[in-house]
Amino acid sequence: MRLPMNRRRFLRLFYIFLFLTVIPVVLHAQRSNGGDPLSLRIAGSINALFLPAPDVWVLMAEDNSREAGVPERMGISIPADFNILNSGEWLTSENGTRVWHLKLTAEGAIGLGLYFSHYQLEPGARLYVYSADKSHIIGAFTDANNAPGGLFATEVVKGDCIIIEYSGPAGSRERPPFEISSVLYVYRPMLFPGDARNTQGAGSCQVNTACPEGNEYRDEIRSVVRILIRNGLASYWCTGTIMNNSASDYTPYLLTADHCARSGNGNYSSPADVAQWIFYFLYESPECGGGTVLPNKTLTGAVKVASSTLTGNDGSDFYLLRLNDNIPPAYEPYYSGWDISGQLVSSGVSIHHPAGDVKKISTYTKPLTNSQWGSSPGTHFRVGWSQTVSGHGTTEGGSSGSPLLNSRGKVIGTLTGGESSCSNLTGFDFYGKLAYSWTSNGSDDTMRLKPWLDPLNTGLVELNGSYNALQVVARFKADTSVIAVGSSIGFTDLSIGNPNSWRWEFEGGEPASSNTANPGTVSYNRLGVYTVKLFVTNEYSADSLIREEYIHVVPEVFPNPSVSELFVYLGMESADPVTIHIYNSLGQIMFQRTGWQVGNRFEHIDCSAWPAGLYVVEVRNVVHSYTRKFLKTSR
């Protein structure tokens, strides 16, 4: 039987909100600031601009005919020229802010990504990108994402229809803050945050790094990243490794394969292309047998510092990058160690992203052999993979550039290619030797690893990996995240890395900010949901922790329990009209006041005639709803 509306509403309040539960969800990516697009609260539809979709069958046929040693193509870019003056439309949010939107549709796409030129946002401007169903949101991107040359790119957003939202600061200039120069059309299957692991990515024999095979390599797993390569209009998947160096200065060097930067026709990624490569950290499943994909953590842009060769592929096939940004502590980067002895070790693993899928691990238990890929002897290790408890890991397209590790977790090679697959478990793969990449590809520093990974010229044959011991990490705790209006919360700094400066920002709090390590108590005198920010620095680095909608300030109900009267305290100030309802255990409304403007801060309610029992007090304003329990007694 369908319950009456009032009772259904009460039961929903009574059972769901009996204990206040707060689960904020914010997807952070590419050094973004999080938050929600303003358009999520704007009524009305946005007209879509339709892009010409490429012929996927032609692309697939081209991929199938490509020779070995070419990276895994996953998408093609559609040229564009969009900005806030020549496309899109403007809407007004509920707070009066004018917001620009551009809705793009490319039929049949698995996902869409954006490449920007002339990206120069002003302070206070915010840019979001999200799927049409609003299930995948990235941003806010701000002036912190400005880079020399004005190039920027976003990770792929789910689906064949995405929305770009931009809001500028008051008095912003008329000049467009960015140009969307092309739109990446993804035609190969890929997983997005929250997606369940499916069978459309890597082969079924592959082994997730969460499986027992990864237990001895947990640190090294954190050093491996998925790379979204741009080369002209084509985009590819490859794998890379964050590398340590003898200066232990944690320069964000990333090692991958030279052929990852070279397309099927032999053209190399230009410096502008590399400035728009996207690096996915911690792109993995938390479960051995599947599970969902974790939220993306990405960085955009790098510069090439060295590679094995400028023509062909006759060397050891390495490509060393320096990321444009230091890697944030939240990405948990591990800087892998290396071994350049060239020994033919008998066991170890490779960690990689086959077909661009979540991170996998393949195991070898037989000695490596000397081999080559081109005509130069001794450039590569040959490896065969072994059956393990969770599967029989191999490699696939997208694994290119991944590290070959010895049993002590040190990088000894980078993947060029081979014949192994889930349908050819005994096929061999070939990894360019670090021992050859060190000095043997050429005499110039741009063709050797040694000047970059041993900048102190120590002559070390091997170096341990390390987490960044110099990096400051912002952390804090609050006494509670839910308080009655008019109360105070204590905040304690838990940052590590010996910070020497602090900046707290307490939205809705008094005081509103603090520059001390431990700011003590902060009072909240207005109903609402508020953000807390902490910025810390030490002599080497800076970090921030932003907890969106962290503090929930709710009405106070007293005395509780009560015999004859109760007061609902709504705070010292409010500009919003408030509605109060009180329900009994049957869902019946015992009291209501609609559209009441808070003035005297208290609502006095006579409950002397009510039966004893448990009641729910519901307070609503324009944005939020709050519930509190109230016990009425007979004496």
Short mmCIF file of N, CA, C and O in Angstrom, two decimals, residues 119-120 145-152 275 324:
data_model
loop_
_atom_site.label_atom_id
_atom_site.label_comp_id
_atom_site.label_asym_id
_atom_site.label_seq_id
_atom_site.Cartn_x
_atom_site.Cartn_y
_atom_site.Cartn_z
N TYR A 119 45.30 29.83 -22.65
CA TYR A 119 44.66 29.65 -21.35
C TYR A 119 45.34 30.57 -20.34
O TYR A 119 46.48 30.33 -19.94
N GLN A 120 44.66 31.63 -19.95
CA GLN A 120 45.18 32.59 -18.97
C GLN A 120 44.01 33.12 -18.16
O GLN A 120 43.46 34.19 -18.44
N ASN A 145 46.29 27.02 -12.82
CA ASN A 145 46.59 26.14 -13.94
C ASN A 145 47.20 26.87 -15.13
O ASN A 145 47.49 26.25 -16.16
N ASN A 146 47.39 28.20 -15.01
CA ASN A 146 48.05 28.95 -16.08
C ASN A 146 49.48 28.44 -16.25
O ASN A 146 50.16 28.15 -15.27
N ALA A 147 49.91 28.32 -17.49
CA ALA A 147 51.26 27.84 -17.78
C ALA A 147 51.88 28.70 -18.86
O ALA A 147 51.17 29.30 -19.68
N PRO A 148 53.21 28.80 -18.87
CA PRO A 148 53.87 29.54 -19.95
C PRO A 148 53.44 28.99 -21.30
O PRO A 148 53.39 27.77 -21.50
N GLY A 149 53.14 29.88 -22.21
CA GLY A 149 52.67 29.45 -23.51
C GLY A 149 51.17 29.31 -23.61
O GLY A 149 50.62 29.14 -24.70
N GLY A 150 50.47 29.33 -22.47
CA GLY A 150 49.02 29.30 -22.48
C GLY A 150 48.40 27.97 -22.87
O GLY A 150 47.23 27.91 -23.23
N LEU A 151 49.16 26.87 -22.78
CA LEU A 151 48.63 25.55 -23.15
C LEU A 151 48.12 24.82 -21.92
O LEU A 151 48.74 24.86 -20.86
N PHE A 152 47.01 24.14 -22.09
CA PHE A 152 46.41 23.38 -21.00
C PHE A 152 45.57 22.27 -21.62
O PHE A 152 45.17 22.35 -22.79
N ALA A 275 53.55 19.50 -23.74
CA ALA A 275 53.00 20.42 -22.74
C ALA A 275 51.55 20.11 -22.43
O ALA A 275 50.99 20.63 -21.45
N ASN A 324 55.80 19.53 -15.46
CA ASN A 324 55.74 20.99 -15.26
C ASN A 324 55.47 21.36 -13.80
O ASN A 324 55.85 22.44 -13.36
#
